[in-house]
mmCIF file of C-alpha atoms in Angstrom:
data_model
loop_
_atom_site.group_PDB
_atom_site.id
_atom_site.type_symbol
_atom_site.label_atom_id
_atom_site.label_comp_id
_atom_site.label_asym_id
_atom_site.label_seq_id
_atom_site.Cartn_x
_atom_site.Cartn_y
_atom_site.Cartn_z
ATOM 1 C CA UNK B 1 17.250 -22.697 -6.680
ATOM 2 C CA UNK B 2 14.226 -21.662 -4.281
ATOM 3 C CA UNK B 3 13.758 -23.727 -1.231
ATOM 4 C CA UNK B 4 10.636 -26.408 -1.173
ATOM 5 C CA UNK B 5 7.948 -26.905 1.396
ATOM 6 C CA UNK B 6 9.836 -30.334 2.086
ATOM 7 C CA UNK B 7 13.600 -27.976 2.339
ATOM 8 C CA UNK B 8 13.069 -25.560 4.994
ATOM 9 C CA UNK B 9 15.664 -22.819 4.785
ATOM 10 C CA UNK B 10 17.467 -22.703 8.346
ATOM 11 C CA UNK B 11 16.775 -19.452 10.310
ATOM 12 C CA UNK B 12 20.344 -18.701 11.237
ATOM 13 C CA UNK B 13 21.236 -17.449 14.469
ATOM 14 C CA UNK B 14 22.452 -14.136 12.663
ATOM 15 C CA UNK B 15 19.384 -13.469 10.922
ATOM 16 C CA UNK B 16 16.417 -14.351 13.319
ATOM 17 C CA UNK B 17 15.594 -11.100 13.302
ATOM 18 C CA UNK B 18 13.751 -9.116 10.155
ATOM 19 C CA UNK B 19 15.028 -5.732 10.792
ATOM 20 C CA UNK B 20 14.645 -5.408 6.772
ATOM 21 C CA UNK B 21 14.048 -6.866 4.084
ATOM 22 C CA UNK B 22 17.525 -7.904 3.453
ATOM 23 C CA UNK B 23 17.685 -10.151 6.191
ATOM 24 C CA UNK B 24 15.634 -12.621 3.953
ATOM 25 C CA UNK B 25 17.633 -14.587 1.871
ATOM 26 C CA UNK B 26 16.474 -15.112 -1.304
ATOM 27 C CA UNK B 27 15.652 -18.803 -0.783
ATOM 28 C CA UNK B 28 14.246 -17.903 2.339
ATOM 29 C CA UNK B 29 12.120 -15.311 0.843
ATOM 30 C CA UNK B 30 11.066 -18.025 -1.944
ATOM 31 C CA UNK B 31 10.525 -20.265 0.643
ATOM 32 C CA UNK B 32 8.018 -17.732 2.204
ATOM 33 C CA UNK B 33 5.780 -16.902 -0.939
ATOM 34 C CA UNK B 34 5.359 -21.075 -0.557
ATOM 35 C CA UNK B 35 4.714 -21.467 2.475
ATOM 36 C CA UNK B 36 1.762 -18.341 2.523
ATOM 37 C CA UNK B 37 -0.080 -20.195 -0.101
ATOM 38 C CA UNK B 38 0.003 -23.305 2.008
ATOM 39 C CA UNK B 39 -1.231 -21.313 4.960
ATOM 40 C CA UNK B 40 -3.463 -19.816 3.181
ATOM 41 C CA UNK B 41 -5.286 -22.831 0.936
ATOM 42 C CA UNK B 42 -4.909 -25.264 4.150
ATOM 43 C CA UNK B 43 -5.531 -23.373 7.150
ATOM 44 C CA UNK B 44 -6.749 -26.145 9.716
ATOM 45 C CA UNK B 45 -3.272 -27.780 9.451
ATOM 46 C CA UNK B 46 -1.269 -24.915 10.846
ATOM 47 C CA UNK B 47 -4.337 -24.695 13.851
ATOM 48 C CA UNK B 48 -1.875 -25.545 16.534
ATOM 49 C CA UNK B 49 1.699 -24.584 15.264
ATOM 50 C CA UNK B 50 2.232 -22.243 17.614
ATOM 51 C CA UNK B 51 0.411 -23.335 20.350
ATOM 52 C CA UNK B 52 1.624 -21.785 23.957
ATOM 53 C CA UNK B 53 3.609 -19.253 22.043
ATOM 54 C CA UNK B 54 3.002 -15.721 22.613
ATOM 55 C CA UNK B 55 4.005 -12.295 21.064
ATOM 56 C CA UNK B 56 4.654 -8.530 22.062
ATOM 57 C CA UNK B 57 3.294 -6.255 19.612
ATOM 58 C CA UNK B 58 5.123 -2.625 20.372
ATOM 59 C CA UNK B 59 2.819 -0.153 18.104
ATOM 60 C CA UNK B 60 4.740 3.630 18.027
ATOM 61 C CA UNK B 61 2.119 4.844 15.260
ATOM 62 C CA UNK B 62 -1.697 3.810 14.727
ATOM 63 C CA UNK B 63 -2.625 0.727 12.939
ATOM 64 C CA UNK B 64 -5.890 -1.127 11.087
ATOM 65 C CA UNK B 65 -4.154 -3.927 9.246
ATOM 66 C CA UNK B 66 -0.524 -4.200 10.665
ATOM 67 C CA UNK B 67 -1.812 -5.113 14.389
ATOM 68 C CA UNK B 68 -5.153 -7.043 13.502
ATOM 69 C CA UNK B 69 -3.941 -9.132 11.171
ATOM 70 C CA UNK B 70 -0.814 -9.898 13.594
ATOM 71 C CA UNK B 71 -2.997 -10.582 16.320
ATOM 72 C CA UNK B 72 -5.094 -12.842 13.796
ATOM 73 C CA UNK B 73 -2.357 -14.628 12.707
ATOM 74 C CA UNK B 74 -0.497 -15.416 16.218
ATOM 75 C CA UNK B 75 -3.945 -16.970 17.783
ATOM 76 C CA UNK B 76 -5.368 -18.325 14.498
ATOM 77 C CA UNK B 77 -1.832 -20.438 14.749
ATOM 78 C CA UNK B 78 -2.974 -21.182 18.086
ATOM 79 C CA UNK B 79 -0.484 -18.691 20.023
ATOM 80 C CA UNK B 80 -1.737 -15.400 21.610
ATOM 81 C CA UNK B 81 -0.087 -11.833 21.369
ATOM 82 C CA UNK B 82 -0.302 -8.803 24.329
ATOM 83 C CA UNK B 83 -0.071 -5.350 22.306
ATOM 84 C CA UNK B 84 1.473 -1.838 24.137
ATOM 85 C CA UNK B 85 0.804 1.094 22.237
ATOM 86 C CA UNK B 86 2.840 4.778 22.647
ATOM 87 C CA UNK B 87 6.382 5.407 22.188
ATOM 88 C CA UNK B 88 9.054 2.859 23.207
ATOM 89 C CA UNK B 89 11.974 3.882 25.517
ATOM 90 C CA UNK B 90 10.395 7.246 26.760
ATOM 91 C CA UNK B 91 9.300 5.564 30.465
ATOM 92 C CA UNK B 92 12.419 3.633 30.736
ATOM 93 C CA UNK B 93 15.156 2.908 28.381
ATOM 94 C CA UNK B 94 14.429 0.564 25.640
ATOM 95 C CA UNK B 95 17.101 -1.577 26.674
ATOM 96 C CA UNK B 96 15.580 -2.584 29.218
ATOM 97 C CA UNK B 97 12.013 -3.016 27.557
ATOM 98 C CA UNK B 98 13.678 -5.356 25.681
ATOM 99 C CA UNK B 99 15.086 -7.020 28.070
ATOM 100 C CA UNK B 100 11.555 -7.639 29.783
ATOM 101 C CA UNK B 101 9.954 -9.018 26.560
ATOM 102 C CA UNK B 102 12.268 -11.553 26.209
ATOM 103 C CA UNK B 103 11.732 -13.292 29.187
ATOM 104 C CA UNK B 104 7.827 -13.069 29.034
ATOM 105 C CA UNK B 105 6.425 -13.312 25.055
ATOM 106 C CA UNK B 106 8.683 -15.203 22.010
ATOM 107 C CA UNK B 107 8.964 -12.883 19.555
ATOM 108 C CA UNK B 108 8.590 -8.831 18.951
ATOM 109 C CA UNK B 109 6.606 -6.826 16.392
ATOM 110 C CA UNK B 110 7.344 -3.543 16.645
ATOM 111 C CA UNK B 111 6.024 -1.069 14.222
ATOM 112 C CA UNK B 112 8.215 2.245 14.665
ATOM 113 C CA UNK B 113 8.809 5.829 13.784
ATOM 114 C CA UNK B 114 12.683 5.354 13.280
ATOM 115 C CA UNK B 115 14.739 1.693 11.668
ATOM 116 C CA UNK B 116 17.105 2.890 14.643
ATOM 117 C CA UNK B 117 14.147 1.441 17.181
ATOM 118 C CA UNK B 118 14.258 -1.618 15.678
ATOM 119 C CA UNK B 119 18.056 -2.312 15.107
ATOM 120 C CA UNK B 120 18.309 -1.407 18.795
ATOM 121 C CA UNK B 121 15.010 -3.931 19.768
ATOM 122 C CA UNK B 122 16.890 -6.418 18.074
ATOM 123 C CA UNK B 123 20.350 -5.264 19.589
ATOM 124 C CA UNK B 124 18.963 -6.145 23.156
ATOM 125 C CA UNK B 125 16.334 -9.256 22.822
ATOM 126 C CA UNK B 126 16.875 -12.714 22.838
ATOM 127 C CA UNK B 127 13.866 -13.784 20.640
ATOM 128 C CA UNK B 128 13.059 -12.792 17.201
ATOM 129 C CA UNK B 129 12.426 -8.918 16.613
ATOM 130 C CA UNK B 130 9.848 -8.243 13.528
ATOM 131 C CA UNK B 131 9.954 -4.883 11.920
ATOM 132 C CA UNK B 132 6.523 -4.273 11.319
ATOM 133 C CA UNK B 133 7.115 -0.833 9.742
ATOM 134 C CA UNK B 134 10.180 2.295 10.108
ATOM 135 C CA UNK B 135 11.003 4.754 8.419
ATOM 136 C CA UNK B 136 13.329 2.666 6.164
ATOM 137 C CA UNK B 137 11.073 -0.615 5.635
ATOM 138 C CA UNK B 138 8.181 -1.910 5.594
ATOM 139 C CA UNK B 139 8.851 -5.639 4.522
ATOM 140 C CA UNK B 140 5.882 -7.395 5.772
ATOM 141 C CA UNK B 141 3.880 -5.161 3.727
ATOM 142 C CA UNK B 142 5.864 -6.192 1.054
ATOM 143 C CA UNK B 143 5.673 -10.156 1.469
ATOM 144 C CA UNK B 144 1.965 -9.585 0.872
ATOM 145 C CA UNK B 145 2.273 -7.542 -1.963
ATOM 146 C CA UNK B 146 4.553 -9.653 -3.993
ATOM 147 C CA UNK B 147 2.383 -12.782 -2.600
ATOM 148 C CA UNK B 148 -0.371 -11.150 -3.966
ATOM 149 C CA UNK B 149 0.886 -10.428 -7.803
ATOM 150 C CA UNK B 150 2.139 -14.479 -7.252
ATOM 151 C CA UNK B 151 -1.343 -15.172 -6.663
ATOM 152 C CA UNK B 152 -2.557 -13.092 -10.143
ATOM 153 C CA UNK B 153 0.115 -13.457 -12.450
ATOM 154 C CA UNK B 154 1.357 -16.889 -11.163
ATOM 155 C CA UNK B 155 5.452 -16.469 -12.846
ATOM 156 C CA UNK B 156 7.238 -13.683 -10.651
ATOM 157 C CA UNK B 157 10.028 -13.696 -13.005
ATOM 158 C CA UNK B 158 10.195 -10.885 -15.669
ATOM 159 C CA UNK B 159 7.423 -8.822 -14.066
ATOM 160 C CA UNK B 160 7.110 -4.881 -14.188
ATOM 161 C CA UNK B 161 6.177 -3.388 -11.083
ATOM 162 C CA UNK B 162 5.725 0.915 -11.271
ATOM 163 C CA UNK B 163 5.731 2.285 -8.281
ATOM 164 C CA UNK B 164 4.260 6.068 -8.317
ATOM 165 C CA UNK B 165 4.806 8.685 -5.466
ATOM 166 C CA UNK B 166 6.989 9.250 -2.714
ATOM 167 C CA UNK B 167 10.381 6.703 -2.525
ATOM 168 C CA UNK B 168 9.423 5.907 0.703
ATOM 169 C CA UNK B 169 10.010 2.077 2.631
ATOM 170 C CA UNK B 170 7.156 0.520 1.431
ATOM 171 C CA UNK B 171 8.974 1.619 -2.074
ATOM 172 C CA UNK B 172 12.150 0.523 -0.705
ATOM 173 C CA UNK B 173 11.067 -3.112 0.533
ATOM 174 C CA UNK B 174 9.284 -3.583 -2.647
ATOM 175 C CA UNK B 175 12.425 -2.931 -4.733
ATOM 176 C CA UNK B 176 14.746 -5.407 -2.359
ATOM 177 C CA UNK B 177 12.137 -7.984 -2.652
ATOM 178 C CA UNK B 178 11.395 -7.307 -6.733
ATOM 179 C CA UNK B 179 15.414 -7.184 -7.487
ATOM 180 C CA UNK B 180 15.593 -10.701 -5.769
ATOM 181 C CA UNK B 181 13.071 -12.135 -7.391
ATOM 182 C CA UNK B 182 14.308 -11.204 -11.100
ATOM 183 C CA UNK B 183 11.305 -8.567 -11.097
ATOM 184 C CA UNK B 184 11.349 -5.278 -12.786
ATOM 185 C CA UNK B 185 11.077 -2.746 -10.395
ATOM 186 C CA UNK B 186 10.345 1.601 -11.657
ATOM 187 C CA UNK B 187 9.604 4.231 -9.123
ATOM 188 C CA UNK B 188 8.593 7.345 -10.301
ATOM 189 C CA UNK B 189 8.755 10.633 -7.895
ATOM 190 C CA UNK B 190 9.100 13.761 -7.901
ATOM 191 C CA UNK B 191 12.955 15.556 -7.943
ATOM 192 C CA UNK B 192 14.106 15.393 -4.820
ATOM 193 C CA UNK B 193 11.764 12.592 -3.345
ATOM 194 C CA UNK B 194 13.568 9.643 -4.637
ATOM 195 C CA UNK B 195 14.200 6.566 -3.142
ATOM 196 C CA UNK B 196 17.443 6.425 -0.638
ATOM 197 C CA UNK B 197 20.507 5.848 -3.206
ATOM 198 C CA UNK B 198 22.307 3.323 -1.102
ATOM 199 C CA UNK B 199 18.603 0.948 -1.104
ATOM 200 C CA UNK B 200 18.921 1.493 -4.643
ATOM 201 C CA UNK B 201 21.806 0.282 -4.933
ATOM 202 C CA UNK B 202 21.950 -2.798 -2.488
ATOM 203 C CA UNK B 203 18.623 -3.747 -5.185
ATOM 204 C CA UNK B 204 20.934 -3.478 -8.122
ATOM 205 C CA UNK B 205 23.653 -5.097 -6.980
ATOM 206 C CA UNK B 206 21.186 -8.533 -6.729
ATOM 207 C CA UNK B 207 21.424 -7.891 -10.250
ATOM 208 C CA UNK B 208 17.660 -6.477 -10.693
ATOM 209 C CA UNK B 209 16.132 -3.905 -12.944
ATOM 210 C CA UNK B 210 15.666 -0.910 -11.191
ATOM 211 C CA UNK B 211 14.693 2.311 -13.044
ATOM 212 C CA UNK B 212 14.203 5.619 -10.888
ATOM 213 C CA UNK B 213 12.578 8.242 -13.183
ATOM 214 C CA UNK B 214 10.663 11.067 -12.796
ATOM 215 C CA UNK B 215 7.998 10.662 -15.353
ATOM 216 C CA UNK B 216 4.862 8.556 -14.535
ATOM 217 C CA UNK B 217 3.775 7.757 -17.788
ATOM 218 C CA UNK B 218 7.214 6.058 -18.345
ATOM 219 C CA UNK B 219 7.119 3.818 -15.383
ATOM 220 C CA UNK B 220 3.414 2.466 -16.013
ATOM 221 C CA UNK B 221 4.796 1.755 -19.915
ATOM 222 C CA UNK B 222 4.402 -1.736 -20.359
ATOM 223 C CA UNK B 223 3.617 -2.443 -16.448
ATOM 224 C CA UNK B 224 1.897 -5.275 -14.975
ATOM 225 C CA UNK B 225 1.223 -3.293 -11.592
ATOM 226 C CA UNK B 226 1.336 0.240 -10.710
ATOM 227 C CA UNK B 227 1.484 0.733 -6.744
ATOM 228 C CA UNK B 228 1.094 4.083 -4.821
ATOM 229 C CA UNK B 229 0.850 5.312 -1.380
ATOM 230 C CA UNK B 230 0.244 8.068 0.741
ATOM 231 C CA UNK B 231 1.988 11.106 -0.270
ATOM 232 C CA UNK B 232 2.952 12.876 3.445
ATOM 233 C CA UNK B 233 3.070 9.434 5.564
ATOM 234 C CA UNK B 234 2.568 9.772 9.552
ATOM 235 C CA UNK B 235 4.983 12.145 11.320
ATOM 236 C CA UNK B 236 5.306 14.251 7.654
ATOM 237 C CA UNK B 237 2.122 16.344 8.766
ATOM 238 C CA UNK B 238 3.833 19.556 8.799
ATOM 239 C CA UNK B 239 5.054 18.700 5.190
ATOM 240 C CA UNK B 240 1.642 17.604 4.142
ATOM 241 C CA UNK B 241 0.415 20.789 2.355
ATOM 242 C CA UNK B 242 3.808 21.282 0.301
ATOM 243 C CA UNK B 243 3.298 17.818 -0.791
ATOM 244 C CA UNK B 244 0.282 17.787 -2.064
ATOM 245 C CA UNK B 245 1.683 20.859 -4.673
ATOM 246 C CA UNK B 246 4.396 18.500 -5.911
ATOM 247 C CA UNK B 247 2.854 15.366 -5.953
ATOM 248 C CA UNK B 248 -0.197 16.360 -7.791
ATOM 249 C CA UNK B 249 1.112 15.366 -11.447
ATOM 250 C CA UNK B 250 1.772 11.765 -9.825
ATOM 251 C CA UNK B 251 -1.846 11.154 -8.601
ATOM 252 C CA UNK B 252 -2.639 7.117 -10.210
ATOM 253 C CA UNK B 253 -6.177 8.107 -12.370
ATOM 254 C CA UNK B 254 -7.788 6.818 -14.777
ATOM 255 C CA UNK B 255 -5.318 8.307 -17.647
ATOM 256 C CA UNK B 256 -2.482 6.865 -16.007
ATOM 257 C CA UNK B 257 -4.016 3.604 -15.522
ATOM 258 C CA UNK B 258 -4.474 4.079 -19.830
ATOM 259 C CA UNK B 259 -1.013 4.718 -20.458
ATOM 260 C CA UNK B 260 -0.316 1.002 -19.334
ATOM 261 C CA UNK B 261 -1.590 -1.813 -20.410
ATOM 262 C CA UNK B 262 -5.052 -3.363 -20.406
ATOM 263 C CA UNK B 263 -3.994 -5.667 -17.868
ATOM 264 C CA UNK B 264 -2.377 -3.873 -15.329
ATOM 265 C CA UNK B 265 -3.456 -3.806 -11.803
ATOM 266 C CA UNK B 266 -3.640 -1.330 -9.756
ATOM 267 C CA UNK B 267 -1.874 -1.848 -5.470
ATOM 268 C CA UNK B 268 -1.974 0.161 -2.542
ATOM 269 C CA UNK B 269 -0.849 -0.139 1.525
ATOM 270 C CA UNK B 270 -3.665 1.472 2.550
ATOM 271 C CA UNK B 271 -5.480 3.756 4.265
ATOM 272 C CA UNK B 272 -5.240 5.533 1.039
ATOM 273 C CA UNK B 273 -6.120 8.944 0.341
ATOM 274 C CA UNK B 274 -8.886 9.253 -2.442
ATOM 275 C CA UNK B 275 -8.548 12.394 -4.463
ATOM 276 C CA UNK B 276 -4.830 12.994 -3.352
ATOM 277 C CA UNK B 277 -2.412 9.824 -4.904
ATOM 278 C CA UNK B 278 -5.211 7.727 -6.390
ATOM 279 C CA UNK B 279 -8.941 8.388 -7.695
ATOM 280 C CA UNK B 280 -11.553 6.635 -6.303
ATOM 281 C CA UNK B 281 -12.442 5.700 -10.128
ATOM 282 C CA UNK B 282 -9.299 3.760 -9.324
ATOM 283 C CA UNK B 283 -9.429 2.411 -6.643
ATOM 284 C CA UNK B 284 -13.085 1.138 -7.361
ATOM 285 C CA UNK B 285 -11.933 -0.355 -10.662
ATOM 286 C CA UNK B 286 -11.850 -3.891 -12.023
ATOM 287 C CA UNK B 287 -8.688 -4.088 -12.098
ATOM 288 C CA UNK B 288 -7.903 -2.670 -8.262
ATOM 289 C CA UNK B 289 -6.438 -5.655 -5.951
ATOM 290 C CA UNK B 290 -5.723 -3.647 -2.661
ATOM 291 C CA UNK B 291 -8.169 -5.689 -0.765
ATOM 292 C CA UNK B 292 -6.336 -8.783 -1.725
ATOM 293 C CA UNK B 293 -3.228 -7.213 -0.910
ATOM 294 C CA UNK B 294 -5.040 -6.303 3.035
ATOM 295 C CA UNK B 295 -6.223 -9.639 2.957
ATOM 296 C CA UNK B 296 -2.791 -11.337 1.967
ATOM 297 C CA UNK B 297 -0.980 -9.664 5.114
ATOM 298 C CA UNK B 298 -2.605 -12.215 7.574
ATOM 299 C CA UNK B 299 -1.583 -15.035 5.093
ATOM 300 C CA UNK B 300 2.151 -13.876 4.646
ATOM 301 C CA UNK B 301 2.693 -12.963 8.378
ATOM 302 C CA UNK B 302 1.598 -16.274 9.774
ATOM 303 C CA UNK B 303 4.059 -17.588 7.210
ATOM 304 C CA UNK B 304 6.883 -15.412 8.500
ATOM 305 C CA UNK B 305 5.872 -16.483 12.292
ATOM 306 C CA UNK B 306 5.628 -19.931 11.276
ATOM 307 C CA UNK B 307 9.190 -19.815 10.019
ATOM 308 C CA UNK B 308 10.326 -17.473 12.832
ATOM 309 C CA UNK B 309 8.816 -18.820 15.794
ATOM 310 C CA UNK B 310 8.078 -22.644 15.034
#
């Protein structure tokens, strides 16, 4: 049964960090999806929940909507965040970054070229360590996304979710969070661009639906959502051009969006690439909710601070 706004799940001592998605229980990720439409409807009363609480934000690769809306949350919660940007443990060892953090902010966000980063941020901190992106994950991204189709559809439970492109961690957070939630969760990529097997299976062994194909067309059957993202992501540059050949047939346009049904909405990450993995017919369209998705991130991360930090 999914935790209530009046039964906070505990934030163990062994799971204070989110190093990925699966250190979220599944009540505790319930709890979450609550607790960001309470934030979100009723804003004034979480004004001073983290008042004289403060934040490191460690950013390896550029950012629009991680860092703002993590800045925006922490002082709109009534905390304040410092932010360093460039690689972490090239000047001195991250150990020891880490180890200066801890004694000066409450809590890390570090958004990272390699999971490795992160497991070792967490490895050597005493206060909570957020992965904000790797390689692996991306599972704030993913609390917004599924708090967003909560927000449209309403009932979680029995929903199709197509994901179209490259199995990449945004993909692989989205399936964790989908299988937990008794979603239905399809990726469809090209042969040898699938999602990592051993994600797929953690997913399935939650007991969720999770269908890896190949073909587009069969993923957005009967979908509520169909989600894409960039096909060559940042640090794939010198794979960019040789993606762009292979992805083409999985580009989200208007005769994909037709081959589901009437109702089905159409989700990116963003930035997103018009003409490459999505039209801008698409993106444009009625039935586009990546803005809401942007949007949701400042929602759901002041909900995962509020949990994390309060």
């Amino acid at each position: 049964m999914a935790a209530t706004l009046s039964s906070t799940p505990v934030w163990k001592a062994q799971t204070r960090d989110l190093k990925s998605d699966l250190d979220l229980t599944r009540d505790e990720l319930s709890y979450i999806l609550e607790l960001t439409e309470k934030v979100k409807s009723t804003p004034a009363r979480y004004a001073k929940s983290l008042d004289r609480r403060y934040l490191t934000l460690l950013f390896e690769k550029p950012s629009l909507r991680t860092r703002l809306t993590f800045e925006l949350a922490i002082k709109q919660l009534g905390g304040d965040s410092v932010t360093v940007i460039g690689p972490i443990g090239d000047r001195e060892p991250l150990k020891d970054v880490a180890r200066n953090l801890d004694r000066w902010t409450n809590g890390i966000v570090a958004r990272v070229f390699e999971q490795q980063t992160i497991d070792d941020l967490a490895s050597w901190s005493r206060v909570p360590v957020i992965n904000a992106l790797s390689d692996l994950y991306h599972p704030c991204q993913a609390l917004a996304d599924i708090f967003t189709l909560r927000e449209r559809f309403t009932n979680l439970k029995g929903l199709k979710l197509a994901f179209i492109g490259d199995g990449n961690n945004v993909a692989h957070s989205l399936m964790l969070c989908c299988a937990r939630l008794e979603m239905e969760f399809r990726v469809a990529c090209p042969r040898g661009y699938e999602p990592n097997p051993r994600i797929v299976e953690q997913a399935r062994a939650f007991g969720g639906t999770v269908v890896v194909t190949s073909d587009p067309r069969e993923a957005v059957f009967s979908a509520d959502a169909v989600y894409t993202d960039v096909w060559a992501s940042m640090g794939q540059e010198s794979e960019a051009e040789e993606r762009l050949r292979i992805f083409e047939p999985f580009q989200v346009n208007e005769s994909l969006m037709a081959a589901g049904p009437s109702h089905m909405v159409f989700m990116h990450c963003l930035p997103a690439k018009r003409g490459q993995e999505v039209t801008d017919e698409v993106t444009e369209c009625p039935n586009s909710i990546m803005f809401d998705q942007a949007e949701n991130r400042l929602h759901a991360q002041k909900a995962l601070l509020l949990m994390m930090l309060d």
